[in-house]
Short mmCIF file of C-alpha atoms in Angstrom, two decimals:
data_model
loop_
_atom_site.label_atom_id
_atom_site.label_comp_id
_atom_site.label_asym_id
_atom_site.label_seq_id
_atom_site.Cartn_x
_atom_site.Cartn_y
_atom_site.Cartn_z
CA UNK A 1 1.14 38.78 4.99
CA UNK A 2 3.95 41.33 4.73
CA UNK A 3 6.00 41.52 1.61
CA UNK A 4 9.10 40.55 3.66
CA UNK A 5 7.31 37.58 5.09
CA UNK A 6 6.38 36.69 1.62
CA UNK A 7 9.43 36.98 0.37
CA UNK A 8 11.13 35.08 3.18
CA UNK A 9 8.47 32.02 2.19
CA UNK A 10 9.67 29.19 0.29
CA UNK A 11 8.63 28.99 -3.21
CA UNK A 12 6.48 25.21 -3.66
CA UNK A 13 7.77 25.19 -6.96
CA UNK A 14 11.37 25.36 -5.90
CA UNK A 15 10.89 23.45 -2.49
CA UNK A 16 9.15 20.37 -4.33
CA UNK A 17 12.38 19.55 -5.79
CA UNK A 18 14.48 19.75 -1.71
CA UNK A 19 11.45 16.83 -0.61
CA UNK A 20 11.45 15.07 -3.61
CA UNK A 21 15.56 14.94 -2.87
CA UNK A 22 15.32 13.99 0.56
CA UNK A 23 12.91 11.74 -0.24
CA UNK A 24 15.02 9.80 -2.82
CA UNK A 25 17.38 9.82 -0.31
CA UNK A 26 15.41 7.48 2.32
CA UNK A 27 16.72 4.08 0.96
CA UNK A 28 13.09 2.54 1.34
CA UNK A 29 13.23 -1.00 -0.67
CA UNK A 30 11.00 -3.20 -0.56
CA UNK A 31 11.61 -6.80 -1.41
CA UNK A 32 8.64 -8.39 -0.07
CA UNK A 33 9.70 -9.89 2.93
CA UNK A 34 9.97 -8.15 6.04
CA UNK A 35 13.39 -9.00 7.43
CA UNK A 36 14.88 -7.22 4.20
CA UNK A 37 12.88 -4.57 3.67
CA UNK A 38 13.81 -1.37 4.77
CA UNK A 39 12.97 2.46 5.43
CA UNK A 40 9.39 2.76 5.49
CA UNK A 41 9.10 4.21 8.97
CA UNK A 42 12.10 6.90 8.06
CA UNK A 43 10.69 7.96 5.41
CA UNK A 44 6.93 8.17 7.30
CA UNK A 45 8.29 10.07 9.82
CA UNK A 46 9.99 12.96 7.45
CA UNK A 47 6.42 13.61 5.96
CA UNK A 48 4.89 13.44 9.58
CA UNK A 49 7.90 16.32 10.16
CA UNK A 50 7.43 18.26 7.45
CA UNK A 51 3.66 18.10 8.19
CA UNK A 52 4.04 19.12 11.64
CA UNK A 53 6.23 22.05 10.89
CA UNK A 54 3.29 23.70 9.25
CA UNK A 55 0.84 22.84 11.87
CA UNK A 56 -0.57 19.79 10.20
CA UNK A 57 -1.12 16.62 12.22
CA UNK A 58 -0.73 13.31 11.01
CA UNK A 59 -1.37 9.32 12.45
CA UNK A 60 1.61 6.70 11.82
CA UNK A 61 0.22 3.72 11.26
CA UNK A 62 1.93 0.42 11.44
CA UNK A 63 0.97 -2.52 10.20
CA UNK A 64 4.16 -4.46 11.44
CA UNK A 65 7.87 -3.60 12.74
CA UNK A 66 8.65 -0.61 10.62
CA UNK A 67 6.00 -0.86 7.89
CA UNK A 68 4.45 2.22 8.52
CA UNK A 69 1.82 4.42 6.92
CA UNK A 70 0.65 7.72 7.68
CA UNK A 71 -2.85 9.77 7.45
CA UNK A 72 -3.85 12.96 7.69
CA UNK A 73 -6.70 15.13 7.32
CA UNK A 74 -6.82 19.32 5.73
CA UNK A 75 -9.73 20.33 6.99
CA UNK A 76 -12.39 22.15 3.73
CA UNK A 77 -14.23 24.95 3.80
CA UNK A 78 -17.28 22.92 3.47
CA UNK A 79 -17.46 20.16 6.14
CA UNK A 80 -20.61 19.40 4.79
CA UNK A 81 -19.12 17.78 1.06
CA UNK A 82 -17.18 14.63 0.71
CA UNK A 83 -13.64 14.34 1.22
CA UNK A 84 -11.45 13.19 -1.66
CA UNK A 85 -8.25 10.80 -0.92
CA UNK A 86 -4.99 12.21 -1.90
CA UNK A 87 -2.93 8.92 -1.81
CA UNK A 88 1.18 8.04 -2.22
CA UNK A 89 3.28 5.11 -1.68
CA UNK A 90 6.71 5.51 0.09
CA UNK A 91 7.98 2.11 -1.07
CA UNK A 92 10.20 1.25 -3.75
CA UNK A 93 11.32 -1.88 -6.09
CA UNK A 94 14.66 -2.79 -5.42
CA UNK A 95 18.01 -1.41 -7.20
CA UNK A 96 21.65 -2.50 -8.42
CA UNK A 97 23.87 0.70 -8.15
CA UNK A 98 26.32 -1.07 -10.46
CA UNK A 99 23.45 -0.77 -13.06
CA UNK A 100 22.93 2.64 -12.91
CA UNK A 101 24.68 5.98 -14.01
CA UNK A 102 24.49 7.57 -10.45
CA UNK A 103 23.61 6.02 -7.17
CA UNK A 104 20.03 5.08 -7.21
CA UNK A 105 19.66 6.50 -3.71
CA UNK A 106 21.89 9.93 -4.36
CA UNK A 107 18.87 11.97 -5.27
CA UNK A 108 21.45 13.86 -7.71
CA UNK A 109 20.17 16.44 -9.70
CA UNK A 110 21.66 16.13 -12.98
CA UNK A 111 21.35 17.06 -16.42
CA UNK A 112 17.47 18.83 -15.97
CA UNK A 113 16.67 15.46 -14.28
CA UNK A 114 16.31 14.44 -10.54
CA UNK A 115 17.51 10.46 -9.99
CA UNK A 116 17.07 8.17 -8.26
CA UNK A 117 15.20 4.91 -7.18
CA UNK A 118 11.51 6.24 -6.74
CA UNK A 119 11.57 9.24 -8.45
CA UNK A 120 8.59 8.77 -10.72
CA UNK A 121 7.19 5.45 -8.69
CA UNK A 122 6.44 7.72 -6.80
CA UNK A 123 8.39 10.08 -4.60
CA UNK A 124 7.60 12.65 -7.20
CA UNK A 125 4.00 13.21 -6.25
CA UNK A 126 4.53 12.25 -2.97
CA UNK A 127 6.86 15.42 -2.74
CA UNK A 128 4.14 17.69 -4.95
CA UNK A 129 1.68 16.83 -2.89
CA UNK A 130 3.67 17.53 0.32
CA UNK A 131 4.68 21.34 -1.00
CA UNK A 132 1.31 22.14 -2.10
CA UNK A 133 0.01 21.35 1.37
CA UNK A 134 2.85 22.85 3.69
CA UNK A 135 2.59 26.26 1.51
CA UNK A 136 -1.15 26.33 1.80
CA UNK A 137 -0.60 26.32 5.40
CA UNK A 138 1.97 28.75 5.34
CA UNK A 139 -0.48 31.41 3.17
CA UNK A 140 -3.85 30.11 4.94
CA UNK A 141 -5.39 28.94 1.74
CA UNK A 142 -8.13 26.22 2.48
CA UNK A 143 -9.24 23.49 0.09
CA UNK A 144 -12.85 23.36 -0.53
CA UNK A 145 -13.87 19.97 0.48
CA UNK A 146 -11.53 18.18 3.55
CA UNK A 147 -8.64 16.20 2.02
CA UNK A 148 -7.16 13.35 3.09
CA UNK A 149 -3.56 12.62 2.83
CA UNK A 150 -2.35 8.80 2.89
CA UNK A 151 1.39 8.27 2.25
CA UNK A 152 1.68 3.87 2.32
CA UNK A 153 3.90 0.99 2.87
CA UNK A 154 4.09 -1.92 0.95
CA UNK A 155 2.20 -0.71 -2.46
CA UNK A 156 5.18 -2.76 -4.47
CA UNK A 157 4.57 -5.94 -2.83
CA UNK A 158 0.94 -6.22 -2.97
CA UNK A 159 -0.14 -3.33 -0.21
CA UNK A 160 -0.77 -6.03 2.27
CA UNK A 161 1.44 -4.08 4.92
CA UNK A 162 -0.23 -0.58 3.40
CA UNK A 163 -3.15 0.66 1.74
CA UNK A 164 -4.91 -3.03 2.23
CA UNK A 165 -3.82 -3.03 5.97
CA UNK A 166 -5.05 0.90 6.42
CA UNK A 167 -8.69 -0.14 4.44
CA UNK A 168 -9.36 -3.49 6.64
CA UNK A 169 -8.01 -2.44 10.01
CA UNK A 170 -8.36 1.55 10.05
CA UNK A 171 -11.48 2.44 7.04
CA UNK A 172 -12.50 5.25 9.85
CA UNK A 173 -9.48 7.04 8.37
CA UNK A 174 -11.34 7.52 5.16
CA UNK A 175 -14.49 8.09 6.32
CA UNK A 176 -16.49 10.71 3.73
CA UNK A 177 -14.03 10.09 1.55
CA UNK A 178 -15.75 10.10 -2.06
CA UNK A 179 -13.13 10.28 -4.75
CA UNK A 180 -9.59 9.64 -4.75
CA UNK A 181 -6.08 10.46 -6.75
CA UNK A 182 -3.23 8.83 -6.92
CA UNK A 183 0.18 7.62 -9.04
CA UNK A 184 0.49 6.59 -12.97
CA UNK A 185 -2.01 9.21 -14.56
CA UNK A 186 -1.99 13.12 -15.27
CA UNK A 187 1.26 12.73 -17.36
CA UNK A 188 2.29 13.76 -21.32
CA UNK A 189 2.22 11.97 -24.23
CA UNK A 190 3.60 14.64 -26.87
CA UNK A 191 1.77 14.63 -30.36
CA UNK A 192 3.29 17.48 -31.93
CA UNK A 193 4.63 20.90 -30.53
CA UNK A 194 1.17 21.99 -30.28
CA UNK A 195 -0.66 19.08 -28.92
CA UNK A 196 0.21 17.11 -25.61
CA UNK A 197 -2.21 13.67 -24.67
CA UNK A 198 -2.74 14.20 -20.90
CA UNK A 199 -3.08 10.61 -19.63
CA UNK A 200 -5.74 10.35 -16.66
CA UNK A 201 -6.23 6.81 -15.45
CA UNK A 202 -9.95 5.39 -15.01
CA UNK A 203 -9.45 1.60 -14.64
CA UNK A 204 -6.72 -0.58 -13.61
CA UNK A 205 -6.13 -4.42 -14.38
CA UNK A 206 -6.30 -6.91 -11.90
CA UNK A 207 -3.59 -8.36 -9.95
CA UNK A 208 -3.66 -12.29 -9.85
CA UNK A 209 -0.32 -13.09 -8.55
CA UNK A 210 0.35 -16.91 -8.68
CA UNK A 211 2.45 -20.04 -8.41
CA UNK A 212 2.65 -23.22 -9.94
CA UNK A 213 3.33 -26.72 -8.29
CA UNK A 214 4.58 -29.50 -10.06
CA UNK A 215 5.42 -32.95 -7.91
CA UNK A 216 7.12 -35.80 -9.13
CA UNK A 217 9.18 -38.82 -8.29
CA UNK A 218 12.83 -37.87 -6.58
CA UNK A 219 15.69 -39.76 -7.63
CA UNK A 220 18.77 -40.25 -9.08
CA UNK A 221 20.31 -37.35 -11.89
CA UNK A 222 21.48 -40.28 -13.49
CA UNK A 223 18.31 -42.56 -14.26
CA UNK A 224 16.00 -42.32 -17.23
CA UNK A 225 13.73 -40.55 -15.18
CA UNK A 226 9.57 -39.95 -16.72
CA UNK A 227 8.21 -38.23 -13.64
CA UNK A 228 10.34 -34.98 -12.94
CA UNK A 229 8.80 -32.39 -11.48
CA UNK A 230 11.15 -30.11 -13.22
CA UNK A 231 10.18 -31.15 -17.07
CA UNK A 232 6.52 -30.67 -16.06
CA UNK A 233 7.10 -27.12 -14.49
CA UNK A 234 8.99 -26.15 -17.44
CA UNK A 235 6.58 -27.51 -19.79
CA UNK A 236 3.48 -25.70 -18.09
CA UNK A 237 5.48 -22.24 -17.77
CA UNK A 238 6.73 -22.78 -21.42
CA UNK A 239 3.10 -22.92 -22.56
CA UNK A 240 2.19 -19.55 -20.32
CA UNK A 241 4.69 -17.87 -21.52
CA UNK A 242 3.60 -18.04 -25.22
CA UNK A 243 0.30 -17.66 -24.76
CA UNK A 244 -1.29 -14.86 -25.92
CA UNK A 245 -4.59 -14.34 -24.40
CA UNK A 246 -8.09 -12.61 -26.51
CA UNK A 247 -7.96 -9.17 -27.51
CA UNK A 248 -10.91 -7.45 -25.75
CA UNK A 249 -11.25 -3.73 -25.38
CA UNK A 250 -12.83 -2.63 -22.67
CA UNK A 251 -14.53 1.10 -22.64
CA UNK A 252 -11.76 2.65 -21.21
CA UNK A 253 -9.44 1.60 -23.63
CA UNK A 254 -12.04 2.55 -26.72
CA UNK A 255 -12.57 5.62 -25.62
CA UNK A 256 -8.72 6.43 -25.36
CA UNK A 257 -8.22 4.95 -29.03
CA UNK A 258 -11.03 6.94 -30.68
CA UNK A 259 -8.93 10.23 -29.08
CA UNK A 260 -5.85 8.78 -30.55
CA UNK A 261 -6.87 7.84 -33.65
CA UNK A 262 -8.78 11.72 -33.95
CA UNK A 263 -5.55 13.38 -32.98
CA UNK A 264 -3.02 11.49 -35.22
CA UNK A 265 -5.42 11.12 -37.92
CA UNK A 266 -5.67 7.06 -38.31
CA UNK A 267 -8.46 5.51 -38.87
CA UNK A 268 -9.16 3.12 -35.80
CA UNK A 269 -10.49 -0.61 -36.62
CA UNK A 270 -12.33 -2.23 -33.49
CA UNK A 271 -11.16 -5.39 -34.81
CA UNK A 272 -7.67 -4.18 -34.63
CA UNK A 273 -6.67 -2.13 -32.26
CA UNK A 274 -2.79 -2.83 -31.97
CA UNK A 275 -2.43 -0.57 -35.82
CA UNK A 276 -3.43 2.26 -33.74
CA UNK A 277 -1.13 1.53 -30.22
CA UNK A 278 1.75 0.94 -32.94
CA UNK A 279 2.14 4.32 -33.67
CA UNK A 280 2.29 5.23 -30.12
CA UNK A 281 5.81 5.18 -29.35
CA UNK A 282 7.27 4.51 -26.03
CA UNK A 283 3.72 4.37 -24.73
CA UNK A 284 2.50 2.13 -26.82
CA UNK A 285 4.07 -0.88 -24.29
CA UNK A 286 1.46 0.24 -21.42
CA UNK A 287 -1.23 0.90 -23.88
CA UNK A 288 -0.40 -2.24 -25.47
CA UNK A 289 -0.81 -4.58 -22.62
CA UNK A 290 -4.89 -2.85 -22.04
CA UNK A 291 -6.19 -4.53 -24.61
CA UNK A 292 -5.84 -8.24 -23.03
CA UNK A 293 -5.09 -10.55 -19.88
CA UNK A 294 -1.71 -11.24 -19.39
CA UNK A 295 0.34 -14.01 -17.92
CA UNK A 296 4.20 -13.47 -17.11
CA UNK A 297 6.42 -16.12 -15.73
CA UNK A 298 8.60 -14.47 -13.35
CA UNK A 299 10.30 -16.91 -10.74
CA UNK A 300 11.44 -20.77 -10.75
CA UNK A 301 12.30 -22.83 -7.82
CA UNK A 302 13.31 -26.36 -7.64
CA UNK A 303 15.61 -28.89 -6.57
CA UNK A 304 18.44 -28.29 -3.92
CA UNK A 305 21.21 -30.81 -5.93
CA UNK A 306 22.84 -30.66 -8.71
CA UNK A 307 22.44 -34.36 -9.46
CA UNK A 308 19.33 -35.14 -7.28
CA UNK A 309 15.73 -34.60 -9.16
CA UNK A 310 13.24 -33.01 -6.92
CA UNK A 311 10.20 -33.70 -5.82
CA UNK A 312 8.67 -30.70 -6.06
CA UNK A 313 9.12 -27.59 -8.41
CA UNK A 314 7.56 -24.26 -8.59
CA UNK A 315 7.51 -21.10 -10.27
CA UNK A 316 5.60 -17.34 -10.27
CA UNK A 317 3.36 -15.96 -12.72
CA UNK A 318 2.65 -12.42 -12.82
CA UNK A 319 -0.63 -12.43 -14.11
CA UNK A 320 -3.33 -8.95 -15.19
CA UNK A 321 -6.91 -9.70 -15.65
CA UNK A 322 -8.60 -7.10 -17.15
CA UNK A 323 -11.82 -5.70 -15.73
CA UNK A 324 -14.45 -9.05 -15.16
CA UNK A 325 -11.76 -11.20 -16.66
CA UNK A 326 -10.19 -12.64 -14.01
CA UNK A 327 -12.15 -15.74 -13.19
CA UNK A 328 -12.22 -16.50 -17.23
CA UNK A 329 -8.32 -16.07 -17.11
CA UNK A 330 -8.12 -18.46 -14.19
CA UNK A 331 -10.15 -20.55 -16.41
CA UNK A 332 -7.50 -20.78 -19.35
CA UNK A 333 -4.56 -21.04 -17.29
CA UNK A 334 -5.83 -24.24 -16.08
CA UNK A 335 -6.59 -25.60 -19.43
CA UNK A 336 -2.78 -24.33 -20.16
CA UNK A 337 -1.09 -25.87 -17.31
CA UNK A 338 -3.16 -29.35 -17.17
CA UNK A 339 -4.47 -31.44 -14.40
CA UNK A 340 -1.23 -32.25 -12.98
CA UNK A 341 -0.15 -28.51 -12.23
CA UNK A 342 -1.73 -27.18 -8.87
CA UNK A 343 -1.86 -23.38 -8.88
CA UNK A 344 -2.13 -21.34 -5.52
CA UNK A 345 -2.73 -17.28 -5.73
CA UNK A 346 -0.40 -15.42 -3.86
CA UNK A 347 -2.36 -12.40 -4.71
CA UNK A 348 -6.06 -11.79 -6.16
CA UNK A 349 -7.47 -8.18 -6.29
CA UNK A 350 -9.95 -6.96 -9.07
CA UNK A 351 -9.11 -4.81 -11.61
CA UNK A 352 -11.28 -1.27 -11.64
CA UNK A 353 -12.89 0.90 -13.87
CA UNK A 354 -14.61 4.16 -13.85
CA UNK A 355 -16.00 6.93 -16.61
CA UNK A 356 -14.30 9.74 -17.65
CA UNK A 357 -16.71 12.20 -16.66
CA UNK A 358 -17.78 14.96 -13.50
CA UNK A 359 -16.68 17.89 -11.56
CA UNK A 360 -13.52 15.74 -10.65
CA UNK A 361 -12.50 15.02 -14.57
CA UNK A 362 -13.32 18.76 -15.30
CA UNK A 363 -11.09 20.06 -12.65
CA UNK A 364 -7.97 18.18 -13.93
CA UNK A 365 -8.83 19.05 -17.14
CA UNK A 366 -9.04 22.22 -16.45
CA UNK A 367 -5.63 22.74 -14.13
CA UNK A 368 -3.70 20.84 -16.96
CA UNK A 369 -5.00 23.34 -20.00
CA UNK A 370 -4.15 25.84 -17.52
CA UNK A 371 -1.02 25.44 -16.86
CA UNK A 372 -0.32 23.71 -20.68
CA UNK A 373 -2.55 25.21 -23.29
CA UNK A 374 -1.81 22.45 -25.61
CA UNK A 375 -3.19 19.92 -22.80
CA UNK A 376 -6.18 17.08 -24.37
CA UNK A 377 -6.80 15.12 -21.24
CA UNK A 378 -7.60 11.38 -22.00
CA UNK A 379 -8.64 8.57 -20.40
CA UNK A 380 -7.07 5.14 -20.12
CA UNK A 381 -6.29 1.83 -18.16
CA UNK A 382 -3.29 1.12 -16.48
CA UNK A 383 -1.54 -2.80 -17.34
CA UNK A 384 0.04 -2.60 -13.81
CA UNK A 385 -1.71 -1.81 -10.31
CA UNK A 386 -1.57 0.50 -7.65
CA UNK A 387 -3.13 1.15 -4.07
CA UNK A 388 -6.36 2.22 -5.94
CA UNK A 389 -7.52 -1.31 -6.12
CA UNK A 390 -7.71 -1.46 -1.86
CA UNK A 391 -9.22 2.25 -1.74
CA UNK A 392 -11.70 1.14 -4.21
CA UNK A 393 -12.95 -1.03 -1.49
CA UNK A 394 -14.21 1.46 0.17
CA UNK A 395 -16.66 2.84 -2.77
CA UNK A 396 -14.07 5.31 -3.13
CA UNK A 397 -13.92 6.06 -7.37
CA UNK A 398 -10.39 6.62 -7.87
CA UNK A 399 -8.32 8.01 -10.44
CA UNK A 400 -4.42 8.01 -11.52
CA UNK A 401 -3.50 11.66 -11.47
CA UNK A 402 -0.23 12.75 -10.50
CA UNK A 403 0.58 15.56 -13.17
CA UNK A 404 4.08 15.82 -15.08
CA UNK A 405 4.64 17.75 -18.23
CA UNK A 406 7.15 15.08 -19.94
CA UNK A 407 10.24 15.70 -22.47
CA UNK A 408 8.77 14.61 -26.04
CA UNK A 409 11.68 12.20 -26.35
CA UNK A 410 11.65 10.76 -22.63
CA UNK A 411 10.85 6.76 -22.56
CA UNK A 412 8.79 7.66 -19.60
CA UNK A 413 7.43 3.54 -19.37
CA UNK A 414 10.94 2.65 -19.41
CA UNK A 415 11.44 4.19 -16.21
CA UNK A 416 9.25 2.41 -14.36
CA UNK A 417 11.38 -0.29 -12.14
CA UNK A 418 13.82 -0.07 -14.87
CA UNK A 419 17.57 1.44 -14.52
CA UNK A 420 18.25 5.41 -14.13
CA UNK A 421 14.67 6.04 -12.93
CA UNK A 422 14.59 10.49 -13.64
CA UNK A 423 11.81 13.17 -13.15
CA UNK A 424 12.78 15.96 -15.16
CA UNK A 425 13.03 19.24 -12.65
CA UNK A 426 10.49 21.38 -14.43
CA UNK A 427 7.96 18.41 -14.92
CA UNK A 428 7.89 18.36 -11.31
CA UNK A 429 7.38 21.92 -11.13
CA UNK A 430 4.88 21.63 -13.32
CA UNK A 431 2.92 19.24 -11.47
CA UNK A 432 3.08 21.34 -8.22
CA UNK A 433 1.51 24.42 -10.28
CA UNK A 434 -0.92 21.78 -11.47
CA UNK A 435 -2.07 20.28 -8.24
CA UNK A 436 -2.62 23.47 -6.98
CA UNK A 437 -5.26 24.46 -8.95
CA UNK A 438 -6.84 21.29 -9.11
CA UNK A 439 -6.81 21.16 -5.51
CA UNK A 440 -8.01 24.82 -4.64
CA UNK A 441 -11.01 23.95 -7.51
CA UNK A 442 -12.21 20.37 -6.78
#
């Protein structure tokens, strides 16, 4: 390459933040039903573009009108090693403008901080992982091993229109695939000035979406009235809702305490592990909800007059089994809600764990003290779920790494689905220079 032409070439570091912006831009809700939601295909077809303007071909899939996904493959040096998943979802949870402090679909740059709906769930590694690729094609740099790229539909509604979809109907696309990375790992927890937690994730909770079903008698608002569906919905949900399930903590989660409790210098207590999480700070809310099944009411639905009384009544539970725990947790929800409560899972996918240990661990280690010198990578569980729970279908051991050096004072949880979602500009620059050299070494 001449100096001129690599002058002329677009610098990943600076062009990760023009995707991540257009990106933001692509207004690609999803509610969950598929008459509402909206942009998937858009936003599919601007990484199939930005592919194909380096030479890389890609496959839309799609699973129905306008849910689309897209694959493609980098070809390795060495066609004879396993290929490892590089996977992103394009979706997004919805958003009020009126709540937030810019539009949530401006992709403004403001204040050190790009905003907007999607920026850290997850159009920020989407966007890394789509500069890394387009300037290794640009400077003829080829990954060791092939790679796989899957950007997905329909991760925030349960991945039936994505990553599930892609794993029953298409698992060719992943065929050799080994080892995978994805969203909600590979980001800083700062300790001190010197000392950063890196936070890789090895296991993920279960997803065991449900609803309850009360009946009753209908009738009259105005009677003395002892079977409403109503009063035994709210009754059951009432008694979810303060439940607090068993503390049990799984390997994962001991083996990120013990590097807690050696860093910070407290003493960690098997039989009480929430002393430790306490003094996390604004991680301690995802760290938190590790250490035991959870069960959220969400939604309520009943009656359709003000002074009728149903018949029926129903309501959503957001429920997180941890690893093995699901059937167990099924198993006390019942004994909460009683015989007269039916309960009907909307979704039901197992939670996932690996170890924190082989060439793949070592080269994210090894690109994050790199890049940070004050980097301790550390495993741990996510309390939420992502499209590793379909890939893991396929035998594929994943893990959550999608690098971001974070401000020590950023409430980075808080971000998640929450109001004035921000990636700070140099975090994704970071993560660029990150995946890189995890990516050139794996």
């Amino acid at each position: 390459m001449t100096s001129d032409a690599a002058s002329a070439r677009p610098d990943p570091t600076d062009e990760v933040v023009d995707l991540c912006r257009d990106l933001l831009r692509i207004d690609t809700t999803n509610t969950g039903d598929n008459a509402t939601s909206a942009g998937e295909r858009r936003a599919a077809e601007y990484v199939a573009e930005k592919l194909a303007e380096v030479g890389v071909e890609s496959r839309l899939v799609e699973s129905a009108p306008g849910r689309a996904n897209l694959v493609a493959r980098i070809p390795g040096a060495d066609p004879g090693r396993d290929a490892l998943l590089v996977h992103g979802h394009l979706d997004v949870v919805p958003a009020d403008a009126d709540e937030w402090s810019v539009h949530p679909f401006s992709g403004e740059v403001r204040d050190g901080y790009l905003w907007g709906r999607g920026a850290i769930d997850m159009k920020d590694f989407d966007a890394m992982v789509l500069a890394v690729v387009r300037d290794w094609q640009r400077t003829g740099v080829r990954p060791p091993r092939d790679i796989v790229l899957a950007y997905t539909a329909d991760e925030e509604a349960g991945s039936d229109y994505g990553a599930r979809y892609l794993v029953e109907r298409h698992p060719d696309l992943f065929d050799g695939c080994t080892e995978a990375i994805g969203e909600v790992g590979g980001f800083s927890y700062s300790v001190n000035d010197a000392t950063r937690l890196y936070l890789i994730e090895t296991a993920e909770k279960g997803l065991d979406w449900l609803r309850l079903h009360a009946k009753g008698r209908p009738g009259h608002g105005s009677f003395i009235h002892d079977d409403n569906a109503v009063t035994a919905l709210a009754e059951a949900v009432a008694r979810i809702g303060r439940h607090r399930f068993p503390v049990t903590v799984t390997d994962t989660v001991r083996a990120f305490l013990a590097e807690v409790s050696d860093v910070l210098g407290v003493e960690l207590d098997p039989e009480d592990p929430e002393t430790a999480i306490s003094k996390l700070g604004p991680i301690a809310n995802i760290i938190g909800a590790t250490i035991r099944s959870t069960a959220n009411p969400t939604r309520l639905q009943a009656g359709y007059k003000d002074n009728v009384i149903p018949g029926r009544a129903t309501a959503t539970i957001d429920c997180r089994s941890l690893p093995g725990q699901s059937e167990m947790l099924e198993q006390q929800l019942r004994e909460l809600v009683g015989p007269d409560i039916d309960i009907e899972y909307i979704q039901r996918q197992p939670a996932w764990e690996t170890t924190f240990d082989g060439d793949l661990v070592a080269a994210m280690s090894a690109a994050l003290r790199a890049e940070d010198p004050g980097a301790r990578p550390v495993p741990y569980m996510l309390s939420g779920g992502t499209d590793a729970k379909a890939f893991a279908q396929l035998g594929i051991r994943c893990f959550g790494f999608a690098p971001l050096r974070l401000p020590a004072d950023l409430n980075f949880s808080a971000l998640f689905h929450g109001i004035d979602e921000r990636v700070p500009v140099d975090g994704l620059q970071f993560g660029v220079r990150v995946l890189d050299r995890f990516l050139r070494s794996c």
